[in-house]
PDB file of C-alpha atoms and ligand atoms in Angstrom:
ATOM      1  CA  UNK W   1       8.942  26.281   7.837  1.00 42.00           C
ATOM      2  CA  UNK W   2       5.382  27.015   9.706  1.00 52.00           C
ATOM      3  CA  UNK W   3       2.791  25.163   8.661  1.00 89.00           C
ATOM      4  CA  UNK W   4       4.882  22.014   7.706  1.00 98.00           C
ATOM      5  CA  UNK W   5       3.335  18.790   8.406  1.00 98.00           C
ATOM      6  CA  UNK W   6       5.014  15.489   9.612  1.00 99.00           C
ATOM      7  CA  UNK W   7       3.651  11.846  10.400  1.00 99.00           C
ATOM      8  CA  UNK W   8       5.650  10.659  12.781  1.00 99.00           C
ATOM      9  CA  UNK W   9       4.765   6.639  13.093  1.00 99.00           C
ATOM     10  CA  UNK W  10       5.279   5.103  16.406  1.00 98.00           C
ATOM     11  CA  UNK W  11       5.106   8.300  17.969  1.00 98.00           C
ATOM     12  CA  UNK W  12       3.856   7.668  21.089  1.00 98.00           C
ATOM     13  CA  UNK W  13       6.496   6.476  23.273  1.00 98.00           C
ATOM     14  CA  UNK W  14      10.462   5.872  22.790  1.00 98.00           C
ATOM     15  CA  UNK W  15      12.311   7.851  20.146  1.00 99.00           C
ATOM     16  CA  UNK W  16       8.894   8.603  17.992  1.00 99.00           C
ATOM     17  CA  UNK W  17       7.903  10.886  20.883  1.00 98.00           C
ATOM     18  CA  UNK W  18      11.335  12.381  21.297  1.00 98.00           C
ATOM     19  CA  UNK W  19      10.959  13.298  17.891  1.00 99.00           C
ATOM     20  CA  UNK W  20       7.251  14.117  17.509  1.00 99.00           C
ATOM     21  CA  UNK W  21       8.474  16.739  20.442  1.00 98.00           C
ATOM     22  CA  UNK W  22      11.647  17.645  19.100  1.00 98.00           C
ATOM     23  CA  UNK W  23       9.690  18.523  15.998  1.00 98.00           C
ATOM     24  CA  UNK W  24       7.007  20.362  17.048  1.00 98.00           C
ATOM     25  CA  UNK W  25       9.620  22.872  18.642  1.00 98.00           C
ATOM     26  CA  UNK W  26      10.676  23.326  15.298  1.00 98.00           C
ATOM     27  CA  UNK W  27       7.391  24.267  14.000  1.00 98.00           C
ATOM     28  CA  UNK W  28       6.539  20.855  12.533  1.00 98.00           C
ATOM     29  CA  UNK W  29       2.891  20.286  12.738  1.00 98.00           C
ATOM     30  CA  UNK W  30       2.701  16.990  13.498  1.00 99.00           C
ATOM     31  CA  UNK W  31       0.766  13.423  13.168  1.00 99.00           C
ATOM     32  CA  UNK W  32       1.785  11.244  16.565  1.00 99.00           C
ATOM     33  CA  UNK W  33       0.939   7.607  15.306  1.00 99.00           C
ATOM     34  CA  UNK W  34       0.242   4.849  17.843  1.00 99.00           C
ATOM     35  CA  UNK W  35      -1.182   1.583  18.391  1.00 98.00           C
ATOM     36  CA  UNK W  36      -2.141   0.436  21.093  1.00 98.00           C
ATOM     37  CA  UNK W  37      -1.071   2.978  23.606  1.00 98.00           C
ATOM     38  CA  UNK W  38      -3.130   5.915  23.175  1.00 98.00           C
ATOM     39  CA  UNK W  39      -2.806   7.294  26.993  1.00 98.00           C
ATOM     40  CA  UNK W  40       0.593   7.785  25.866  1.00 98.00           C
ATOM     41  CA  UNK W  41      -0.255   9.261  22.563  1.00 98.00           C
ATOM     42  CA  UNK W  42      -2.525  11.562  23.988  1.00 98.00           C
ATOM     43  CA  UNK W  43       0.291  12.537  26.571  1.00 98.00           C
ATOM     44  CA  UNK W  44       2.834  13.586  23.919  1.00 99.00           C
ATOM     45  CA  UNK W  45      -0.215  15.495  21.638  1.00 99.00           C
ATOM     46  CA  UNK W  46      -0.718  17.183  25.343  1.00 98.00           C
ATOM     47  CA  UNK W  47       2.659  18.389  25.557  1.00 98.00           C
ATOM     48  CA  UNK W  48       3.201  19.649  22.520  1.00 98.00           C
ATOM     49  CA  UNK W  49       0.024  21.607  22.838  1.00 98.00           C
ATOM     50  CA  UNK W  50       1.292  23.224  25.645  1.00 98.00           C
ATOM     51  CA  UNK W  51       4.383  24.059  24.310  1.00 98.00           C
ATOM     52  CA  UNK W  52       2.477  26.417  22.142  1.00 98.00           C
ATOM     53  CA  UNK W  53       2.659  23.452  19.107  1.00 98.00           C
ATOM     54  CA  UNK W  54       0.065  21.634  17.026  1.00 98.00           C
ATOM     55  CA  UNK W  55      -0.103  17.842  17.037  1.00 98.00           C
ATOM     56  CA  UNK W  56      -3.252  15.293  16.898  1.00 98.00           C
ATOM     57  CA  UNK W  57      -3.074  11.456  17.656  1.00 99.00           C
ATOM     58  CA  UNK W  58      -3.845   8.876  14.944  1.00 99.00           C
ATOM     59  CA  UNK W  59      -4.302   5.112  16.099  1.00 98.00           C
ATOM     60  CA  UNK W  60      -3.001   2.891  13.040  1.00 98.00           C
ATOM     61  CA  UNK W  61      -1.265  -0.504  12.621  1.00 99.00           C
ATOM     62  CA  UNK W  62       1.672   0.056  10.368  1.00 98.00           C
ATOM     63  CA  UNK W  63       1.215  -3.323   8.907  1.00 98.00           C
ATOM     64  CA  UNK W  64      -2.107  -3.205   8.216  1.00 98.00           C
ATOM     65  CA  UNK W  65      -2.705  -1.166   4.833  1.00 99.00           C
ATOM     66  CA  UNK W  66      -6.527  -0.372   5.701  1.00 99.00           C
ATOM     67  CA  UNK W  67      -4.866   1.701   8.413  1.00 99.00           C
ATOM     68  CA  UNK W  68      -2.046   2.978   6.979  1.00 99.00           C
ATOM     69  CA  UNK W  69      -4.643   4.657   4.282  1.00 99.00           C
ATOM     70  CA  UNK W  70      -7.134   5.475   6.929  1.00 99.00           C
ATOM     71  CA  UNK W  71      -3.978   7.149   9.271  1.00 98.00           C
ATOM     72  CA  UNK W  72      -2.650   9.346   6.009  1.00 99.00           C
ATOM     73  CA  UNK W  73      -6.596  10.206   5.533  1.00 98.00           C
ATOM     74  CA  UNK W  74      -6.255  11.476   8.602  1.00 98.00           C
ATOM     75  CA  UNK W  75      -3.365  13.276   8.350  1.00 98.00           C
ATOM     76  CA  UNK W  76      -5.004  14.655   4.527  1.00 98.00           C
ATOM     77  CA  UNK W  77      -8.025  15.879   6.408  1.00 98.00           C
ATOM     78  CA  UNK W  78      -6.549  18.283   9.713  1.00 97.00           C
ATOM     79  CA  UNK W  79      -3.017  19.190   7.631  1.00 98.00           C
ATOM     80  CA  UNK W  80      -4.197  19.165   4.373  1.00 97.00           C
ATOM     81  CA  UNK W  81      -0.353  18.912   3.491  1.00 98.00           C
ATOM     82  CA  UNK W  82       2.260  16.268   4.346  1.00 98.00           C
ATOM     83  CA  UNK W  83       5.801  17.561   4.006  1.00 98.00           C
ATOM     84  CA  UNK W  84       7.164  14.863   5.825  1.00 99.00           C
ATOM     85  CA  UNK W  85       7.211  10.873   7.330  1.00 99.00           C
ATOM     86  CA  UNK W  86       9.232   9.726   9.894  1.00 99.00           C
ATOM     87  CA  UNK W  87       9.280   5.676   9.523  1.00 98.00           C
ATOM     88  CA  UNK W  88       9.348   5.114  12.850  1.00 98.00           C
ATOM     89  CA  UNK W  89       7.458   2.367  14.245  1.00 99.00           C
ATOM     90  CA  UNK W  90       9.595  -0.926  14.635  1.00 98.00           C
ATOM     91  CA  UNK W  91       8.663  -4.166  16.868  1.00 98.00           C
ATOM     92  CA  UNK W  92      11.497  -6.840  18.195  1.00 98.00           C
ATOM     93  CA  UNK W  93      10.429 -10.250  19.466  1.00 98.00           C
ATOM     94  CA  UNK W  94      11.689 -12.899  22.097  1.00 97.00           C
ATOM     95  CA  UNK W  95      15.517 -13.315  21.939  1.00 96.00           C
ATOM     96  CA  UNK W  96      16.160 -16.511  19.845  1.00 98.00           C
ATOM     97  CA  UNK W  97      18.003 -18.114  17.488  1.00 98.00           C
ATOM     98  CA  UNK W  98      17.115 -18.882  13.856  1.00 98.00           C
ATOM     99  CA  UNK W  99      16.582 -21.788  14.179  1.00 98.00           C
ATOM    100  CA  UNK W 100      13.897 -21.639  17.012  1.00 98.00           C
ATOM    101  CA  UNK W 101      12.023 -19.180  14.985  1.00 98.00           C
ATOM    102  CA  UNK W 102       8.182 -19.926  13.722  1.00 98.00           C
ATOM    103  CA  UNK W 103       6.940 -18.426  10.642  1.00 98.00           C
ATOM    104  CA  UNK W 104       4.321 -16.330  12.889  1.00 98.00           C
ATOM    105  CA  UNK W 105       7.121 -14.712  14.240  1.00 98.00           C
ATOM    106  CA  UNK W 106       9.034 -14.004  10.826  1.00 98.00           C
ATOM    107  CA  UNK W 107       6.116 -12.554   9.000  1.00 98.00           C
ATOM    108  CA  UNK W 108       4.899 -10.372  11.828  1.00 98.00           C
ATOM    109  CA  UNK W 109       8.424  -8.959  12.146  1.00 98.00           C
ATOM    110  CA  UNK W 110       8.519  -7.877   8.102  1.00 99.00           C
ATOM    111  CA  UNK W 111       4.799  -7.251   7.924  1.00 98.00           C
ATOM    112  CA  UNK W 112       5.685  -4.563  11.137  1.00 98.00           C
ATOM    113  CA  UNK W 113       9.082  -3.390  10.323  1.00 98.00           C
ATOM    114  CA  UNK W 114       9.425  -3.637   6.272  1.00 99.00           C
ATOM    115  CA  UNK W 115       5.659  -3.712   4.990  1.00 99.00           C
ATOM    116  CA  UNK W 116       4.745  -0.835   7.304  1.00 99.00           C
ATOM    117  CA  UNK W 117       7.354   1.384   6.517  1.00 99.00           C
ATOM    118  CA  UNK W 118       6.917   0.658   2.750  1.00 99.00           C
ATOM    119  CA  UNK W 119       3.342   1.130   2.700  1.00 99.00           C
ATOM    120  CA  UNK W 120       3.642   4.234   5.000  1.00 99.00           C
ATOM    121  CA  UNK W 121       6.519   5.550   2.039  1.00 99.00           C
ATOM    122  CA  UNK W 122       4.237   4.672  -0.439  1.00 99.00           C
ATOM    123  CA  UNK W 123       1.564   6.975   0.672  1.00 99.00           C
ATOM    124  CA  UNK W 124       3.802   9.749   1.560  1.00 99.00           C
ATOM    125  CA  UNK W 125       5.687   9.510  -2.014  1.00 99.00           C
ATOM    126  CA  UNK W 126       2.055   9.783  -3.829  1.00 98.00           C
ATOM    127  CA  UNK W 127       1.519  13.223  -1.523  1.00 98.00           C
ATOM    128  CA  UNK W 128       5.086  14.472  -1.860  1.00 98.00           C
ATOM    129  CA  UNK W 129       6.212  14.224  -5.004  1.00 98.00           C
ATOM    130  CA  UNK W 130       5.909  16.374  -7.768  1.00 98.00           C
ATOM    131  CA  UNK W 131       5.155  14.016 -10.522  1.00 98.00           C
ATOM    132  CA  UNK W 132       1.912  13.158  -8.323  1.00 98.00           C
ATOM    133  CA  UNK W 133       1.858  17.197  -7.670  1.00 98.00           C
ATOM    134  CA  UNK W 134       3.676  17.437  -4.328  1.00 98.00           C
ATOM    135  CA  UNK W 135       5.511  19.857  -3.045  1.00 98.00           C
ATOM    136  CA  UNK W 136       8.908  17.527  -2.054  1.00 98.00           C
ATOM    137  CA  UNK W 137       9.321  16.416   1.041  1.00 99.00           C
ATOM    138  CA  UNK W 138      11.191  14.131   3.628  1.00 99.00           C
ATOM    139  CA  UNK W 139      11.575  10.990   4.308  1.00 99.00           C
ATOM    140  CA  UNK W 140      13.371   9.429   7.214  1.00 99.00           C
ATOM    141  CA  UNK W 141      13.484   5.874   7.890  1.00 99.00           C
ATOM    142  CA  UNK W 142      14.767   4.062  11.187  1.00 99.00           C
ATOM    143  CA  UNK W 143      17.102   1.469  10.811  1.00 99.00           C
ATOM    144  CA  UNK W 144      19.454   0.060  13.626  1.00 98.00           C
ATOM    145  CA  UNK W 145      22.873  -0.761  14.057  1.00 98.00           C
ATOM    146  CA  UNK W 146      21.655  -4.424  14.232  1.00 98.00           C
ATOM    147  CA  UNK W 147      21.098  -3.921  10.052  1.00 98.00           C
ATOM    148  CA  UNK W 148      25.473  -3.641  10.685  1.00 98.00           C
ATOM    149  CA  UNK W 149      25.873  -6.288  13.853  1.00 98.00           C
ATOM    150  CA  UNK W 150      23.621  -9.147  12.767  1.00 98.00           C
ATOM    151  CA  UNK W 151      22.315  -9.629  16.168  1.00 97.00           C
ATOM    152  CA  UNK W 152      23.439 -13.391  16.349  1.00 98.00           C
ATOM    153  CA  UNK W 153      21.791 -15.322  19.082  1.00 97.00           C
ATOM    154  CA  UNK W 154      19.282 -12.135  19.892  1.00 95.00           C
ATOM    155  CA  UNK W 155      17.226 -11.882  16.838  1.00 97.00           C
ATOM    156  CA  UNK W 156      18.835 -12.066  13.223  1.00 98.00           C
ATOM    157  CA  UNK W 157      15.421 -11.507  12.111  1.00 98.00           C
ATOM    158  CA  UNK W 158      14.668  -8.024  13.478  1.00 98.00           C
ATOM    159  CA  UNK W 159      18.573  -7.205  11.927  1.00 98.00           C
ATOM    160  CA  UNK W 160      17.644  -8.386   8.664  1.00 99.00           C
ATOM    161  CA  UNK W 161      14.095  -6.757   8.792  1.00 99.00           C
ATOM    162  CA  UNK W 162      16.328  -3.362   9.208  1.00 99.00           C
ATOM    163  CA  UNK W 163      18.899  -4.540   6.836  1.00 99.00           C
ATOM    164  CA  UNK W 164      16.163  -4.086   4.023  1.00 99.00           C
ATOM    165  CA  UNK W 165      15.290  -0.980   5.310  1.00 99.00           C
ATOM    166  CA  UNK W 166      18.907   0.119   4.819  1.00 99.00           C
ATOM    167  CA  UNK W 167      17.935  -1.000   1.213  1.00 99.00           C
ATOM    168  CA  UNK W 168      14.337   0.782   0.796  1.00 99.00           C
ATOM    169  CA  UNK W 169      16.400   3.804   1.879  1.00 99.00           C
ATOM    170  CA  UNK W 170      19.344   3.877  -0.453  1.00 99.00           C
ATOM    171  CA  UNK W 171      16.740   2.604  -3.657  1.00 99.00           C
ATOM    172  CA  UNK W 172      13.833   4.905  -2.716  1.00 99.00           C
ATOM    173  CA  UNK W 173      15.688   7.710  -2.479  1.00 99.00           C
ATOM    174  CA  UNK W 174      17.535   7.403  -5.818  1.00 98.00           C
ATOM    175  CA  UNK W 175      13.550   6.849  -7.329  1.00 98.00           C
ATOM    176  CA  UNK W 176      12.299  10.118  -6.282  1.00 99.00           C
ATOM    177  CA  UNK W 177      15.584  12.435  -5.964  1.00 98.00           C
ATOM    178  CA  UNK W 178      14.322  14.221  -9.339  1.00 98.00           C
ATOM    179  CA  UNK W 179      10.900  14.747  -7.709  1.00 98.00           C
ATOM    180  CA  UNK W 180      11.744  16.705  -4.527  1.00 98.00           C
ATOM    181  CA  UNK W 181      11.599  14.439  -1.752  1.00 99.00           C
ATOM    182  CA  UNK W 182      14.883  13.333   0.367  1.00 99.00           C
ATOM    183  CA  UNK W 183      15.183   9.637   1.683  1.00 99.00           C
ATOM    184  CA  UNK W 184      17.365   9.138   4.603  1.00 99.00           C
ATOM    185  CA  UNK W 185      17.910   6.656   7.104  1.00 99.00           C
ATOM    186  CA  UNK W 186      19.009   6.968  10.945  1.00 99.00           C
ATOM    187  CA  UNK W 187      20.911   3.499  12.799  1.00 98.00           C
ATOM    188  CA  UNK W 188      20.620   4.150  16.719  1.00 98.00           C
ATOM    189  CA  UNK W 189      22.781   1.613  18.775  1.00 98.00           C
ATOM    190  CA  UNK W 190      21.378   0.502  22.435  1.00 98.00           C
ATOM    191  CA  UNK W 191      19.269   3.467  23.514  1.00 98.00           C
ATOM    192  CA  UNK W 192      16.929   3.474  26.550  1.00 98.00           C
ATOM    193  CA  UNK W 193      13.667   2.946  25.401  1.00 98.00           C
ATOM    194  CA  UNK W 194      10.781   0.418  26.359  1.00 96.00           C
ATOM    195  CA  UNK W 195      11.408  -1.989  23.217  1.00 97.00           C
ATOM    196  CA  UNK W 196      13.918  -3.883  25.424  1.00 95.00           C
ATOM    197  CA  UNK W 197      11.448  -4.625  27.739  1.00 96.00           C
ATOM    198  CA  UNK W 198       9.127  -5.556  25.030  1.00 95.00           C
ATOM    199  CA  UNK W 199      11.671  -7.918  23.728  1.00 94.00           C
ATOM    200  CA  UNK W 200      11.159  -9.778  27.187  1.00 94.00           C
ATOM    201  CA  UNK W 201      14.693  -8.283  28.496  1.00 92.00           C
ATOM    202  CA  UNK W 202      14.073  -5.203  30.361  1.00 94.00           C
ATOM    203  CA  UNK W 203      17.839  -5.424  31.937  1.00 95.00           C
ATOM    204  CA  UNK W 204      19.147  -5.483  28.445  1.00 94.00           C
ATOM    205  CA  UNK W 205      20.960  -2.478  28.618  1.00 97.00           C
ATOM    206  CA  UNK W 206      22.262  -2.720  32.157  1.00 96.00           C
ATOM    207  CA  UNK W 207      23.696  -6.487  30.484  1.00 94.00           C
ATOM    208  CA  UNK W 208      25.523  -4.613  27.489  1.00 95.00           C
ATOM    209  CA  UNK W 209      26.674  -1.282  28.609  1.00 97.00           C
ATOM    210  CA  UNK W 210      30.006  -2.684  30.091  1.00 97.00           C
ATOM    211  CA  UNK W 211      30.412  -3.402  26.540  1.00 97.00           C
ATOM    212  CA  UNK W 212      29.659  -0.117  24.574  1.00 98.00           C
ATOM    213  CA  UNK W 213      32.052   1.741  23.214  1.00 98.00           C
ATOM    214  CA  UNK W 214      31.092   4.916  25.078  1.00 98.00           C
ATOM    215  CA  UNK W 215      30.257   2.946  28.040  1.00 98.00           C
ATOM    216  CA  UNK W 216      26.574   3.729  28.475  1.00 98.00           C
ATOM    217  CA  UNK W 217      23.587   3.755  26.220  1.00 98.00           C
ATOM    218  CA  UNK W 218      21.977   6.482  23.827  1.00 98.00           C
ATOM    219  CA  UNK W 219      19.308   8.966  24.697  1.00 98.00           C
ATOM    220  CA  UNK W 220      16.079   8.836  22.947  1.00 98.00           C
ATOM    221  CA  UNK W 221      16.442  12.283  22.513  1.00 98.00           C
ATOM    222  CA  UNK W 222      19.835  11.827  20.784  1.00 98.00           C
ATOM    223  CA  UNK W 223      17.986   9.824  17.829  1.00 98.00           C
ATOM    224  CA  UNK W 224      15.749  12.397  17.492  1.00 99.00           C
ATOM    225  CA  UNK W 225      17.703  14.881  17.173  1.00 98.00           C
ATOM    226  CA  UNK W 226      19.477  13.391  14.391  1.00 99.00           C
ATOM    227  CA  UNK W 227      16.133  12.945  13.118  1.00 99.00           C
ATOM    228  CA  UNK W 228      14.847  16.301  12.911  1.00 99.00           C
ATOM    229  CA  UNK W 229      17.658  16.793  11.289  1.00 98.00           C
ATOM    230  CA  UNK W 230      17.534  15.543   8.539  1.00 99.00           C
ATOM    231  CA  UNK W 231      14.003  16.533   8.233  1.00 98.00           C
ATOM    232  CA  UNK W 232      15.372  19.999   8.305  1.00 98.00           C
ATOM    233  CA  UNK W 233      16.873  22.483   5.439  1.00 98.00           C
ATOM    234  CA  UNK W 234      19.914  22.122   6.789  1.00 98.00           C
ATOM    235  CA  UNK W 235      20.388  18.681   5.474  1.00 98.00           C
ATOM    236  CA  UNK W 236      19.160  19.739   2.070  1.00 98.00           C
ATOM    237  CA  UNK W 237      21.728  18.124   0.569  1.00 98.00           C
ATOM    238  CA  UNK W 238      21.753  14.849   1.449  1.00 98.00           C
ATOM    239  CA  UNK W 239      19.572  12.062   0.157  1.00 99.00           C
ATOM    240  CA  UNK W 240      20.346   8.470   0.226  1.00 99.00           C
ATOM    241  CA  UNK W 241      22.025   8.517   3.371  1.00 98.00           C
ATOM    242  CA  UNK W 242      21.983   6.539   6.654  1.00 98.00           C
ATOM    243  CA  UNK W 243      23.673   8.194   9.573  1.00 98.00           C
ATOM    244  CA  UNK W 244      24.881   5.917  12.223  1.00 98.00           C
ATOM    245  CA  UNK W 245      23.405   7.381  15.845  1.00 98.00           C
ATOM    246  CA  UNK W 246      25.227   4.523  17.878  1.00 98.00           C
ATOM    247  CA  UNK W 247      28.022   5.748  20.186  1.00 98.00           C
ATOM    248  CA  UNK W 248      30.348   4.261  18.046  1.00 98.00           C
ATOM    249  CA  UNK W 249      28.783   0.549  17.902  1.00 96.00           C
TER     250      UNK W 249
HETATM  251  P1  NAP H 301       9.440   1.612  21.539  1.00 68.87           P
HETATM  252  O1  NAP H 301       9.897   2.448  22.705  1.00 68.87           O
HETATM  253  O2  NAP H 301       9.152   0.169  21.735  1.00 68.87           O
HETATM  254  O3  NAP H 301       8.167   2.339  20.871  1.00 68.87           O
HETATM  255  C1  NAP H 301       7.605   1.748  19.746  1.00 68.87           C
HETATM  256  C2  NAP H 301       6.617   2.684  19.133  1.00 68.87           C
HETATM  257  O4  NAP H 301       6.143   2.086  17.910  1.00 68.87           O
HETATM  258  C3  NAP H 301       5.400   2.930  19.999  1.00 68.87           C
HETATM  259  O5  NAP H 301       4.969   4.246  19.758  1.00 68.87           O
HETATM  260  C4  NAP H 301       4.406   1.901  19.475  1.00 68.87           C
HETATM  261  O6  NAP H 301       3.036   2.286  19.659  1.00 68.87           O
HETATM  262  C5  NAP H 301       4.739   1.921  18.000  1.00 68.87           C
HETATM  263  N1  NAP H 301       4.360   0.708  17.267  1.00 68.87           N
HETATM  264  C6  NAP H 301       4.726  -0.567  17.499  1.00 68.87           C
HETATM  265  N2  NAP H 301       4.169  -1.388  16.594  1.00 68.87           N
HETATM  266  C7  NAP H 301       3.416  -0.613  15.776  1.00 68.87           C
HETATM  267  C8  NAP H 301       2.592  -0.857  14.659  1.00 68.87           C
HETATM  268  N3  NAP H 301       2.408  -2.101  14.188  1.00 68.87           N
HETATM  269  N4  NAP H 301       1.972   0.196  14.070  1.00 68.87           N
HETATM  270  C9  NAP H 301       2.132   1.455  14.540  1.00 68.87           C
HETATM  271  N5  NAP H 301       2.908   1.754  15.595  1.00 68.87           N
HETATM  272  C10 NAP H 301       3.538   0.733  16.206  1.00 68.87           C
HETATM  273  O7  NAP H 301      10.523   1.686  20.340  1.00 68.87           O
HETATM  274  P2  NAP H 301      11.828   2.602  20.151  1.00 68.87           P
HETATM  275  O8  NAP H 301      12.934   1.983  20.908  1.00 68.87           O
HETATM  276  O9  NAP H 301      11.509   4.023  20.350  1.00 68.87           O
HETATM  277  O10 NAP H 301      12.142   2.311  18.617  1.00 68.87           O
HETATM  278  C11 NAP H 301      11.728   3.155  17.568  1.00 68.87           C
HETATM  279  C12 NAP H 301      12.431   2.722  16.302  1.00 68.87           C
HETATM  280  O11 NAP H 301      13.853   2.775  16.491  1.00 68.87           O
HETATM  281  C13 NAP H 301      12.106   1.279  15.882  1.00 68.87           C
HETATM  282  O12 NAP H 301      12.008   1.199  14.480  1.00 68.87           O
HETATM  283  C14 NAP H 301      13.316   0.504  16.381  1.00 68.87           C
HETATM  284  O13 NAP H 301      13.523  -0.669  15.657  1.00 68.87           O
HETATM  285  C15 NAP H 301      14.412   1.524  16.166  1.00 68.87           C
HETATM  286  N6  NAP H 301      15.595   1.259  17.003  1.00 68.87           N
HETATM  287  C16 NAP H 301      15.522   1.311  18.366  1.00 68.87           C
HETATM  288  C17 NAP H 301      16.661   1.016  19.119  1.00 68.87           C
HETATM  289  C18 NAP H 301      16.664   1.038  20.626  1.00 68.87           C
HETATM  290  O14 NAP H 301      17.652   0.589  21.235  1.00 68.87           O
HETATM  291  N7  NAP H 301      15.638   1.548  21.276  1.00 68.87           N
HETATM  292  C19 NAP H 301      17.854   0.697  18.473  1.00 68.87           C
HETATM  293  C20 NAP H 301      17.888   0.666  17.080  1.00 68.87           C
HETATM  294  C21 NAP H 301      16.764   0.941  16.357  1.00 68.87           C
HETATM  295  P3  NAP H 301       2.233   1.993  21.055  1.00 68.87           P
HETATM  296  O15 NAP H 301       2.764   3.013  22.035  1.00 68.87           O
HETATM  297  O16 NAP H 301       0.809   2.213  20.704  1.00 68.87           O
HETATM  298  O17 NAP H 301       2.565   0.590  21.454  1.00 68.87           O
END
């Protein structure tokens, strides 16, 4: 296990760091990918440093493939290895109805949330798999349990945008099953993270928790544990897959 390396997109905050952490523990080397907020980047490389761990921040948008390529050069040059890719980084918008929606707004939610994750699969498959002369690998893409629910009258858009990751996870993996590398898929239900905020509705959980199966909201840390997972040998096994992480939603 040491020595492993792991890109970890949208690692800087939410259930990316949880995971980048979680990881690390584990002996994952690890890639923490941000945007914008590299304070917060920095913080989680910091941690994991201290915790005896090796990690190094990489600023990339996950839509843009100049900086997907430049992020996995990145990752080429201090690892020298990727063993695995946590397709992590996900964006919501305004809540709204479809038919309020502009086309700004629909193409930067599947450029973000589909293109990024494909072109951040893409890369990972040419390192990974033995037919390009990889070693395997993981793969572990984040749906939601809005790909299930919909989302009516929030945003269908960000549920659909997961819906076809559902999709990338189930055909991916059945492309590169004979070449060592493992695609599975995690759908977390309302967990406390800042994307409600950044969805304008920073109460958003505190409005839906009366209504949650369990009665309160997941733990970033419960994602990620799921997560690492799957990343893991334990999991060998399963390819394919997407686990629901959603307190029963
Ligand atoms: P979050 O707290 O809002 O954090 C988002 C992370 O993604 C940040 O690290 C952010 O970087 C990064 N990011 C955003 N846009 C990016 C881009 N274009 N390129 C690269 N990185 C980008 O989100 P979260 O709640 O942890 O969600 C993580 C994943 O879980 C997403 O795919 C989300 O859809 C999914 N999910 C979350 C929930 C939930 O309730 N929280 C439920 C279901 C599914 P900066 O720090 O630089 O901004």
């Amino acid at each position: 296990m040491s020595g492993k390396a792991l890109l970890v997109t949208g690692g800087s905050r939410g259930i990316g760091a949880e995971t980048a952490r979680l990881a690390a523990s584990r002996g994952w080397r690890v890639a923490v990918n941000y945007v914008s907020d590299q304070v917060s980047a920095d913080a989680v490389v910091a941690e994991i440093e201290a915790g005896g761990g090796e990690a190094f921040a990489v600023q990339g948008d996950v839509g843009a493939e100049a900086d997907v390529l430049a992020m996995f050069a990145a990752v080429d040059a201090r690892f020298g290895r990727l063993d695995g890719l946590v397709n992590n980084a996900g964006i919501v918008d305004r809540k709204a109805r479809v038919d309020e929606m502009s086309v700004a707004r629909l193409e930067r939610m599947m450029r973000v949330n589909i293109v990024g994750s494909f072109l951040c699969a893409r890369e990972a498959v040419k390192r990974m798999s033995t037919r390009h002369g990889g070693q395997g690998g993981v793969i572990v893409n984040l749906s939601s349990a809005a790909a299930r629910l919909g989302s009516p009258g929030w945003y269908v858009d960000y549920a659909a945008s997961k819906g076809a990751i559902d999709t990338l996870t189930t055909g991916l993996a059945l492309e590169v099953a004979g070449e060592g590398i493992r695609v599975c898929g995690v759908r977390p239900g309302i967990i406390a993270t800042d994307i409600h905020a950044s969805g304008g509705e920073p109460d958003r959980i505190e409005k839906v928790r009366a209504g949650l199966p369990m009665k309160r909201e997941g733990r970033p840390e419960e994602i990620a544990s799921a997560i690492v997972w799957l990343l893991s040998g334990e999991a060998s096994y399963i390819t394919g897959a997407t686990l629901d992480v959603s307190g029963g939603r």
